[in-house]
Short mmCIF file of N, CA and C in Angstrom, two decimals:
data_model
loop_
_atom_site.label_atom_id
_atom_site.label_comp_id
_atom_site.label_asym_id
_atom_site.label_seq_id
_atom_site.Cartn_x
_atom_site.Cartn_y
_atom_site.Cartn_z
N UNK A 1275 22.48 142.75 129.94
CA UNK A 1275 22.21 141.40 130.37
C UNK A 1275 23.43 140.84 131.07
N UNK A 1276 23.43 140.38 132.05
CA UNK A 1276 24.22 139.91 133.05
C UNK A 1276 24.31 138.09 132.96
N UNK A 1277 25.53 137.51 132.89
CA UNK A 1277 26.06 136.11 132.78
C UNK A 1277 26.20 135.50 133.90
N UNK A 1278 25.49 134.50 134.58
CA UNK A 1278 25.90 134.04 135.79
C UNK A 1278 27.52 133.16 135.47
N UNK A 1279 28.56 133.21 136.11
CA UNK A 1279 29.79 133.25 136.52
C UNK A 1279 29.95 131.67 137.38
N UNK A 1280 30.87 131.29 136.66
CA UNK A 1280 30.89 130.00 138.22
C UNK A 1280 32.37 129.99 138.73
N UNK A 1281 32.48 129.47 139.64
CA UNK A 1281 33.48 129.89 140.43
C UNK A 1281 35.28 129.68 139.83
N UNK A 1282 35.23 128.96 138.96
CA UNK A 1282 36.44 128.91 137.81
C UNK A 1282 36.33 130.27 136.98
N UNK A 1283 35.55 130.79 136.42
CA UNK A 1283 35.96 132.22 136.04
C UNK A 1283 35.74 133.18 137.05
N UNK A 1284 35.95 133.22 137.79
CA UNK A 1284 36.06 134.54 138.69
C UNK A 1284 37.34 134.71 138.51
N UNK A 1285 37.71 136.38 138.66
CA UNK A 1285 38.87 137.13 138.39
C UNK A 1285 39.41 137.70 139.34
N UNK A 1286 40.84 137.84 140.39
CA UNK A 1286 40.86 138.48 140.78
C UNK A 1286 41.33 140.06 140.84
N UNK A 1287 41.36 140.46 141.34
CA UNK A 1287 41.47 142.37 140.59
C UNK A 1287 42.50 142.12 140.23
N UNK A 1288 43.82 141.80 140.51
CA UNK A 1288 45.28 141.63 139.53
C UNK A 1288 45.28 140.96 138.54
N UNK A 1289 44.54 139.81 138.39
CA UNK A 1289 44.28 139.23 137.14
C UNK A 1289 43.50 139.86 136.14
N UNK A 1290 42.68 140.81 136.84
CA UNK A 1290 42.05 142.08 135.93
C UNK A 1290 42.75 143.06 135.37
N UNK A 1291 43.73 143.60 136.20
CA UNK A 1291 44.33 144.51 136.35
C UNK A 1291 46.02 143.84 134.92
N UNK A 1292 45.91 142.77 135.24
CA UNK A 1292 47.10 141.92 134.19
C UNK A 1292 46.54 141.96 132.83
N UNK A 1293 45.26 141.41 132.81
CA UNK A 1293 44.71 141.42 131.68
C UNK A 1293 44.48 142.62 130.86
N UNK A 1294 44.10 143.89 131.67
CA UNK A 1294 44.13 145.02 131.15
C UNK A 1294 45.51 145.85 130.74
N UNK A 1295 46.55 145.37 131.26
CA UNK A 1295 47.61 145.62 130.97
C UNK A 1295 48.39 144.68 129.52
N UNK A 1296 47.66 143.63 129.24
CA UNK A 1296 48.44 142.87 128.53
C UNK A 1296 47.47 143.35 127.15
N UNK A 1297 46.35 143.68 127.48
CA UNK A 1297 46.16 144.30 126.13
C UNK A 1297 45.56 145.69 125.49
N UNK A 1298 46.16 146.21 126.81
CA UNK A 1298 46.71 147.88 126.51
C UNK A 1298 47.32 148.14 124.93
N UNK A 1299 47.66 149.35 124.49
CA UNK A 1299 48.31 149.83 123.22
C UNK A 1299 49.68 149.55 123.44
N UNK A 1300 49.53 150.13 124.79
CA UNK A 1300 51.31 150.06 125.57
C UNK A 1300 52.48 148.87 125.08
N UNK A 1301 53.05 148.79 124.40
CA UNK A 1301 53.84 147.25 124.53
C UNK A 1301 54.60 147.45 126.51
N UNK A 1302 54.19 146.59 126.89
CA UNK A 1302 54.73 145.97 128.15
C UNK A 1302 56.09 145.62 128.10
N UNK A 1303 57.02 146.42 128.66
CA UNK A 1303 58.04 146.61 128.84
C UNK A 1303 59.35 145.39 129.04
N UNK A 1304 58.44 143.85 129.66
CA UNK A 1304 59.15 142.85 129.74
C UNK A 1304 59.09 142.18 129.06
N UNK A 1305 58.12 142.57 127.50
CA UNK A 1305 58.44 141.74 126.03
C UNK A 1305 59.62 142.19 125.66
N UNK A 1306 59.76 143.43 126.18
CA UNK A 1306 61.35 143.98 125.53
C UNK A 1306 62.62 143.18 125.47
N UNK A 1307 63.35 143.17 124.10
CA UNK A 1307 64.49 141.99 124.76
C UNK A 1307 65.90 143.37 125.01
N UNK A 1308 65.63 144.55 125.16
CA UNK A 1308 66.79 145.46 125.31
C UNK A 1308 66.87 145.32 127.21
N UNK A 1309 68.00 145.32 127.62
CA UNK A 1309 68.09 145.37 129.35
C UNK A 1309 67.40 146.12 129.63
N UNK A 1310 67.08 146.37 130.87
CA UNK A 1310 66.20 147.74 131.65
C UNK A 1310 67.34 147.86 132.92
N UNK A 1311 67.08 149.05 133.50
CA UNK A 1311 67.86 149.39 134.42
C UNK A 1311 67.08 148.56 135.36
N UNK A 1312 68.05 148.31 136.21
CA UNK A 1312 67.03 147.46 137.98
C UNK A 1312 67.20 148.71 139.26
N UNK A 1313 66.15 148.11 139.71
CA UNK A 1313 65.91 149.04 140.99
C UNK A 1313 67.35 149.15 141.80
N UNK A 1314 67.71 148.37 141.95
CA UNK A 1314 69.29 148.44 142.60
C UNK A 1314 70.30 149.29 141.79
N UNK A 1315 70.54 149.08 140.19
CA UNK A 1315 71.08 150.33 140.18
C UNK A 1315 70.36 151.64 140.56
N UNK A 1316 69.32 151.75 140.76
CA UNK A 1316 69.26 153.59 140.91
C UNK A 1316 68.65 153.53 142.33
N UNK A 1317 67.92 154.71 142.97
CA UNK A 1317 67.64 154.83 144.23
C UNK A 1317 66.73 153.27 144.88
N UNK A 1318 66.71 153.56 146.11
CA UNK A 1318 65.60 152.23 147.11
C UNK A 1318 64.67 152.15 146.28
N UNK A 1319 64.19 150.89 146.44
CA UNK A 1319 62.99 150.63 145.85
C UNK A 1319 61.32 151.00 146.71
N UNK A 1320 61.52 151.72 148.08
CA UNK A 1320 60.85 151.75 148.52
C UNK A 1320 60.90 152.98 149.49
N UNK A 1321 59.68 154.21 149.21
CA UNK A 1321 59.94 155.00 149.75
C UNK A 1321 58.54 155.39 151.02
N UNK A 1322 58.78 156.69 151.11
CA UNK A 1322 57.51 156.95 152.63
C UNK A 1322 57.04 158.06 151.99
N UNK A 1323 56.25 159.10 151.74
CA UNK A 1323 56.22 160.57 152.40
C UNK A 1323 54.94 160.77 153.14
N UNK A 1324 55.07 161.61 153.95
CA UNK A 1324 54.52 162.04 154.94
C UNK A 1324 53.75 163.86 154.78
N UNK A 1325 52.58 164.35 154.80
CA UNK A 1325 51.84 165.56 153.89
C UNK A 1325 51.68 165.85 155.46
N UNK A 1326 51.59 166.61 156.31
CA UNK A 1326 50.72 167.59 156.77
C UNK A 1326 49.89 168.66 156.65
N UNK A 1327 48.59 169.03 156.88
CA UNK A 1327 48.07 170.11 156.72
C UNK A 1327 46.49 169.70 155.85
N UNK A 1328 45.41 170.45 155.69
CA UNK A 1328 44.05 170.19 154.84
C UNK A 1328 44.64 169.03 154.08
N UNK A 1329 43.51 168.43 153.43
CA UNK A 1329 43.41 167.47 151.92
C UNK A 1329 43.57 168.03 151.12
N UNK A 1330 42.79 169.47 150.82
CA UNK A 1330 43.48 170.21 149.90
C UNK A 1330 45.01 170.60 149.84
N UNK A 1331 45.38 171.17 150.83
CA UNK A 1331 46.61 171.23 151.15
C UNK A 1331 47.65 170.12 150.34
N UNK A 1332 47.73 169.03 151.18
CA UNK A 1332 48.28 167.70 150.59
C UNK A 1332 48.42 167.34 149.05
N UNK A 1333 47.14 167.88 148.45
CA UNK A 1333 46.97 167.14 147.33
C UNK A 1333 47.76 168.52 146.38
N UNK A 1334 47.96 169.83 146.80
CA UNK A 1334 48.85 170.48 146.15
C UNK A 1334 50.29 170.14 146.30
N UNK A 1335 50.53 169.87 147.13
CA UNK A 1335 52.06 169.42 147.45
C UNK A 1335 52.08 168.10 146.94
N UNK A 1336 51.25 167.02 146.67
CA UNK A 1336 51.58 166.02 146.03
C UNK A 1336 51.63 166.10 144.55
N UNK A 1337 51.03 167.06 144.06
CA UNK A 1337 50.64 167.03 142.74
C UNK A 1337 52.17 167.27 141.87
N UNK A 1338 53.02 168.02 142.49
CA UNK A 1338 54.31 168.15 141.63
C UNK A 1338 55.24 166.74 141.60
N UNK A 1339 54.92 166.22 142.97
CA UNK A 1339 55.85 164.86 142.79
C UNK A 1339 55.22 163.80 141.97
N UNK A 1340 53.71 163.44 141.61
CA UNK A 1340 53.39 162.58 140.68
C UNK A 1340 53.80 163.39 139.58
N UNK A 1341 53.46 164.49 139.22
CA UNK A 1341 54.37 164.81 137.54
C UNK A 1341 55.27 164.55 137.37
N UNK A 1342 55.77 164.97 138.57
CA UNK A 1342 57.54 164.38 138.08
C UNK A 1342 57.90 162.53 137.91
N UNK A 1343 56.53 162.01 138.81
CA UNK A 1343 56.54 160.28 138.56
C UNK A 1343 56.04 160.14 136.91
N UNK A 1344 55.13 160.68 136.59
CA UNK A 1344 54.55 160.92 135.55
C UNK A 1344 54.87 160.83 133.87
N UNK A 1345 55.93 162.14 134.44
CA UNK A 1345 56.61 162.17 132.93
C UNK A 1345 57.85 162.03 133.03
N UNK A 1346 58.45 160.57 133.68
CA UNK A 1346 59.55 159.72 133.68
C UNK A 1346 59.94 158.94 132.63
N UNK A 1347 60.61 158.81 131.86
CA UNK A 1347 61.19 158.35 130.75
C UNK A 1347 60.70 156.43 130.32
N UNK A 1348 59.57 156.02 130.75
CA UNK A 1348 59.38 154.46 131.11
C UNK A 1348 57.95 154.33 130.12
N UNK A 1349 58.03 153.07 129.41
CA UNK A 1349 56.51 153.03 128.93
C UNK A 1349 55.15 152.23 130.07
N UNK A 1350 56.19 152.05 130.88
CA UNK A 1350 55.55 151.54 132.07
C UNK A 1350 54.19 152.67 132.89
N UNK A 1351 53.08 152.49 133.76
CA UNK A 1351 52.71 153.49 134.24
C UNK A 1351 53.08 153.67 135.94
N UNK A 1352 51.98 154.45 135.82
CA UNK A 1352 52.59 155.07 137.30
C UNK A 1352 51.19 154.96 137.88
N UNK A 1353 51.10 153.74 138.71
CA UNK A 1353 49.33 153.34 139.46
C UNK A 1353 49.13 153.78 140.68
N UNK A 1354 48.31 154.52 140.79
CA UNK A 1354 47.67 155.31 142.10
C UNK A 1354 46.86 154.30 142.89
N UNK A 1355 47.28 153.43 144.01
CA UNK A 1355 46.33 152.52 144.60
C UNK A 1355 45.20 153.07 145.85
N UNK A 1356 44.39 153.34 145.26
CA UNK A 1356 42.98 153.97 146.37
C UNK A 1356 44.07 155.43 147.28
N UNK A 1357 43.75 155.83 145.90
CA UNK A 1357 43.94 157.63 146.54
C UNK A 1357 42.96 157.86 147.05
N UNK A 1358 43.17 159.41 147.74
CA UNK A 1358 41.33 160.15 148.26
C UNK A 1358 41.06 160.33 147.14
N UNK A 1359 39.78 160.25 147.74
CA UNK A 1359 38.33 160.29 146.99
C UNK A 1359 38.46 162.02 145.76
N UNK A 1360 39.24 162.82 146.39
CA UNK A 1360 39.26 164.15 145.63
C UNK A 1360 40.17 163.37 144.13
N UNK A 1361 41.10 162.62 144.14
CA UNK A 1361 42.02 162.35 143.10
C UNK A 1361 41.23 161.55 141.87
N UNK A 1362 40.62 162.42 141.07
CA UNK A 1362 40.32 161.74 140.12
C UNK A 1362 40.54 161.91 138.12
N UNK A 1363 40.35 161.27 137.53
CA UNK A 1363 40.85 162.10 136.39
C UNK A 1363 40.66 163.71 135.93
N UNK A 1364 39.73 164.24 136.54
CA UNK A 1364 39.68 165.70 136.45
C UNK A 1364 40.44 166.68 137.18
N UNK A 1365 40.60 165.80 138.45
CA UNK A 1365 42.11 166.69 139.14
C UNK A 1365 43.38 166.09 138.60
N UNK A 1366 43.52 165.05 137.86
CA UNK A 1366 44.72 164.90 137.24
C UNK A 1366 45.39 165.58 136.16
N UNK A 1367 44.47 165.73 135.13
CA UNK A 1367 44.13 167.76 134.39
C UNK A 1367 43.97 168.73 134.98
N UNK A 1368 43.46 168.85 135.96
CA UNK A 1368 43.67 170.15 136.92
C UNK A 1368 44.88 170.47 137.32
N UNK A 1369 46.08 169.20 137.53
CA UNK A 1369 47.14 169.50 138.19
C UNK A 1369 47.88 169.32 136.48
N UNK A 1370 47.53 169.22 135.70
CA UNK A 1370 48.66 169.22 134.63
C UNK A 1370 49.34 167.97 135.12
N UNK A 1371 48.12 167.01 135.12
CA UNK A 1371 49.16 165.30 135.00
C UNK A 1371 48.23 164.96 133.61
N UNK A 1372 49.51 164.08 133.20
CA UNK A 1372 48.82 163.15 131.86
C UNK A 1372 48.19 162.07 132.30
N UNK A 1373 46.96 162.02 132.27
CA UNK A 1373 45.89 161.14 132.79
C UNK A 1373 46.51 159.44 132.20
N UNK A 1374 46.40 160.27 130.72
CA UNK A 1374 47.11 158.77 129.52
C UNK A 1374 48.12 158.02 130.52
N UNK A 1375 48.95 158.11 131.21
CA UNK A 1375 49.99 157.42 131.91
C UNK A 1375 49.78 156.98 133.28
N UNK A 1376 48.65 157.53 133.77
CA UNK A 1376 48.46 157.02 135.10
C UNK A 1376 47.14 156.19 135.38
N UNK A 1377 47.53 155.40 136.06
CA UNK A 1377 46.41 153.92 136.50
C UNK A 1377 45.72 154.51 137.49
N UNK A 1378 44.51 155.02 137.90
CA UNK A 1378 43.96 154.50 139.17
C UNK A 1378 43.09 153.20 139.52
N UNK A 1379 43.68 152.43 140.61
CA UNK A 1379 43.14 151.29 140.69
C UNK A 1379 42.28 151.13 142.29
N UNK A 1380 40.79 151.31 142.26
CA UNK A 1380 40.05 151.77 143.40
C UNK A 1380 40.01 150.17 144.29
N UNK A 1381 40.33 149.28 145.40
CA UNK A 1381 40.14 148.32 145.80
C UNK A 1381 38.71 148.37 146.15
N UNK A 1382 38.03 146.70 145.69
CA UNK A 1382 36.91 146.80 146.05
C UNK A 1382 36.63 146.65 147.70
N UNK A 1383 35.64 146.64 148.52
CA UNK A 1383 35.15 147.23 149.75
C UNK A 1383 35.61 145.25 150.45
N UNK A 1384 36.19 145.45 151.81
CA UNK A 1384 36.99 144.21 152.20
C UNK A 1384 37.80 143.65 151.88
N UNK A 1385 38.48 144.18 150.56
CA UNK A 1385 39.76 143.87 149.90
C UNK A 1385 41.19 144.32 150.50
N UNK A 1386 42.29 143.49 151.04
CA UNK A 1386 43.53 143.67 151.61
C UNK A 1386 44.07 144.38 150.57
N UNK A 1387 44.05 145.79 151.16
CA UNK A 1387 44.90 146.82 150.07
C UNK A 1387 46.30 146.63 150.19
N UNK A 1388 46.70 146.31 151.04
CA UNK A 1388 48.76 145.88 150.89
C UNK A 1388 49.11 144.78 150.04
N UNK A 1389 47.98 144.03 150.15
CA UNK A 1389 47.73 142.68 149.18
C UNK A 1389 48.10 143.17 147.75
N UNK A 1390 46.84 143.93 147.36
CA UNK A 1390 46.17 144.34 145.97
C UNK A 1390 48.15 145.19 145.75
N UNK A 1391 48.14 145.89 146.32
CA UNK A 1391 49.61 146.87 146.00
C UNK A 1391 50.52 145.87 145.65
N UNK A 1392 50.78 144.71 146.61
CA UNK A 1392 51.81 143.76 146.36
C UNK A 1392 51.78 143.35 145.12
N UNK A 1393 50.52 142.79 145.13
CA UNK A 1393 50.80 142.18 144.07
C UNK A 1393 50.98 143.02 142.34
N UNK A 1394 50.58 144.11 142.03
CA UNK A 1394 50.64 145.05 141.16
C UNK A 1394 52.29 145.44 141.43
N UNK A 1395 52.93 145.55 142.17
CA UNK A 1395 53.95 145.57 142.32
C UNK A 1395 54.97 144.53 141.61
N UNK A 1396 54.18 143.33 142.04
CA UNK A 1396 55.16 142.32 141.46
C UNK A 1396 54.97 141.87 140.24
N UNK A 1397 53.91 142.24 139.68
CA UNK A 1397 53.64 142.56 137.91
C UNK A 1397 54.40 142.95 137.32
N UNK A 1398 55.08 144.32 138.05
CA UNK A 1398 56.05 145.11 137.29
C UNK A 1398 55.68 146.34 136.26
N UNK A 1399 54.23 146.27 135.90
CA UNK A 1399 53.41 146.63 134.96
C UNK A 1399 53.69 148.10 135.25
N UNK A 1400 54.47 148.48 135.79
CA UNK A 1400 53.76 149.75 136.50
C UNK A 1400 55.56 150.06 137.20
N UNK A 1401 55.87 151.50 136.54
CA UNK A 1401 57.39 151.78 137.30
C UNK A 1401 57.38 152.28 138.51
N UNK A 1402 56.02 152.57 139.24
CA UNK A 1402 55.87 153.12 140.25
C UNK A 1402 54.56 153.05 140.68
N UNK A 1403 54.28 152.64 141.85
CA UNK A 1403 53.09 152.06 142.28
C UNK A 1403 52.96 153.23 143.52
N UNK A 1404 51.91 154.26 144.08
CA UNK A 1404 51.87 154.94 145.02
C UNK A 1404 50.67 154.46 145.80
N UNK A 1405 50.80 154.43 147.07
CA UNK A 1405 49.87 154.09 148.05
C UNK A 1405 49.43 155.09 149.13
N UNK A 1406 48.31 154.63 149.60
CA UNK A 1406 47.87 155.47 150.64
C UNK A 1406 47.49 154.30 151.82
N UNK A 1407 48.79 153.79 152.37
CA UNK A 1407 48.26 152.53 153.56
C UNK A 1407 48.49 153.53 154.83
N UNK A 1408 47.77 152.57 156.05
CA UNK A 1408 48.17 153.46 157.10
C UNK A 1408 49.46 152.88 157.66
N UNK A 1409 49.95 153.25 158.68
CA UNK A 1409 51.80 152.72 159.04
C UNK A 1409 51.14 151.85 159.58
N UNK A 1410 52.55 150.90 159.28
CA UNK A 1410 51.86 149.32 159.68
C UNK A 1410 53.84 148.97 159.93
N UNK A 1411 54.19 148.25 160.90
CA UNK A 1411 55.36 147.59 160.69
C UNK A 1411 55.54 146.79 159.45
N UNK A 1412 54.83 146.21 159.23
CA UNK A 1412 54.78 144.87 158.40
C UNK A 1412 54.51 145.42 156.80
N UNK A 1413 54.17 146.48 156.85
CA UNK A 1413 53.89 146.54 155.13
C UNK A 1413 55.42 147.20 154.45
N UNK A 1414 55.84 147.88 155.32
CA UNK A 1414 57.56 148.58 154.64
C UNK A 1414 58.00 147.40 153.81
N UNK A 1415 58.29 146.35 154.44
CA UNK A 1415 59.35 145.19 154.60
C UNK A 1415 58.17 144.56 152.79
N UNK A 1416 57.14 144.22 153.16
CA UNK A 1416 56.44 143.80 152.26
C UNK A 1416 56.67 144.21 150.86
N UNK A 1417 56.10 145.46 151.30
CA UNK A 1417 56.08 146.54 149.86
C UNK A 1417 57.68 146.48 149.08
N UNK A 1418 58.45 146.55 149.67
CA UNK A 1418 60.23 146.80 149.72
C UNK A 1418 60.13 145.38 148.23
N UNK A 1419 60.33 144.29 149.07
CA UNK A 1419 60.03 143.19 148.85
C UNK A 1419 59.45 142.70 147.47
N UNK A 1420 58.40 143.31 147.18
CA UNK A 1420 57.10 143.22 146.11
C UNK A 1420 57.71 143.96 144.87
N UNK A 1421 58.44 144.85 145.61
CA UNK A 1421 59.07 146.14 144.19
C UNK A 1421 60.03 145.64 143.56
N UNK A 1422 60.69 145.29 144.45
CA UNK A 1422 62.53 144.81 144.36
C UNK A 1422 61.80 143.42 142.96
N UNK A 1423 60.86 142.33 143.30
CA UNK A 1423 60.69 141.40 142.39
C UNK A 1423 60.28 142.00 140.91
N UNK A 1424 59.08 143.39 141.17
CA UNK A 1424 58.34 143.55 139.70
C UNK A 1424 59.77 144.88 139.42
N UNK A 1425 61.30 144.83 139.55
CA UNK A 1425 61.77 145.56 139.17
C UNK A 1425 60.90 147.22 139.37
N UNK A 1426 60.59 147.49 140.05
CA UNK A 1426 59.92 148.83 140.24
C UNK A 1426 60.13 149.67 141.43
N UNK A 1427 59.03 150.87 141.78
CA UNK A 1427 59.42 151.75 143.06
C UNK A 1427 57.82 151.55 144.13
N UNK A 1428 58.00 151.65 144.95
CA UNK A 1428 56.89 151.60 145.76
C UNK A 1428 56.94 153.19 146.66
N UNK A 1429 56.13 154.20 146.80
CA UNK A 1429 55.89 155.17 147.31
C UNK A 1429 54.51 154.92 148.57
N UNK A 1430 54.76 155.18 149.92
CA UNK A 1430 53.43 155.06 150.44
C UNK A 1430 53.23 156.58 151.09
N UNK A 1431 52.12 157.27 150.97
CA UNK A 1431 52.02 158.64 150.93
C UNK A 1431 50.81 158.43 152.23
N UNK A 1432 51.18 159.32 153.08
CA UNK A 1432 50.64 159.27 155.03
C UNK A 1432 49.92 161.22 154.78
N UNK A 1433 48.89 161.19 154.61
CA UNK A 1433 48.12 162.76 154.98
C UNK A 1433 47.40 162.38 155.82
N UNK A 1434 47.57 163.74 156.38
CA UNK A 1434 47.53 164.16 158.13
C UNK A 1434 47.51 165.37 158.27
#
């Protein structure tokens, strides 16, 4: 049975995406009162890579660098924002990733995906947020931006 909704509860996907995070098992990392390292001490907060070759192809060569995002020392996760369509929890066991630690978060259809990233970014919820945008001048600077606030890393991944 379905609740008609009025326009004061509508949610938007980060407020979904917050809510599901705030009452996860996880304790959320910024109840913590111990310091955390900041993005400035350790590498940029904002990186590129670039895959050539099949989808299959790609998605083998990506699969070692999310493990290694994966099983990073953080109780934070590691959110996949609208991967291909092949990336789903059964290839995340296929590749020997721990599903338990990783978010996929699918944007719904007309939704500003640099948006949706930003803002999950600036949650913080998440030590590493990976994207699949296309090159855009304007989203580097953005994304950079979005990470640096939620203390985190931004990855945008280009297959081709």
């Amino acid at each position: 049975m379905q609740y008609a909704r009025t326009e004061q509860q509508t949610l938007t996907q980060a407020d979904l995406f917050h809510n599901a995070l705030m009452a996860s098992r996880l304790k959320h990392e910024r109840l913590d009162a111990t310091p955390r390292q900041t993005v400035e001490d350790t590498e940029g907060s904002y990186s590129e890579m670039s895959l050539q070759g099949s989808a299959r192809q790609c998605l083998q060569w990506l699969a070692p660098v999310l493990r290694d995002l994966s099983t990073r020392n953080s109780r934070r996760w590691l959110t996949l924002i609208d991967p291909p369509a092949a990336v789903s929890q059964q290839w995340l066991r296929g590749a020997n990733l721990d599903p338990q630690r990783i978010m996929i978060v699918r944007s719904k259809s007309g939704m500003d995906t640099l948006t949706l990233c930003c803002d999950l970014l600036k949650m913080g919820g998440s030590h590493t947020v990976v994207s699949w945008l296309d090159k855009d001048s304007c989203s580097a600077p953005r994304l950079e931006r979005a990470a640096r606030i939620g203390h985190c890393h931004s990855l945008n991944v280009h297959l081709g």
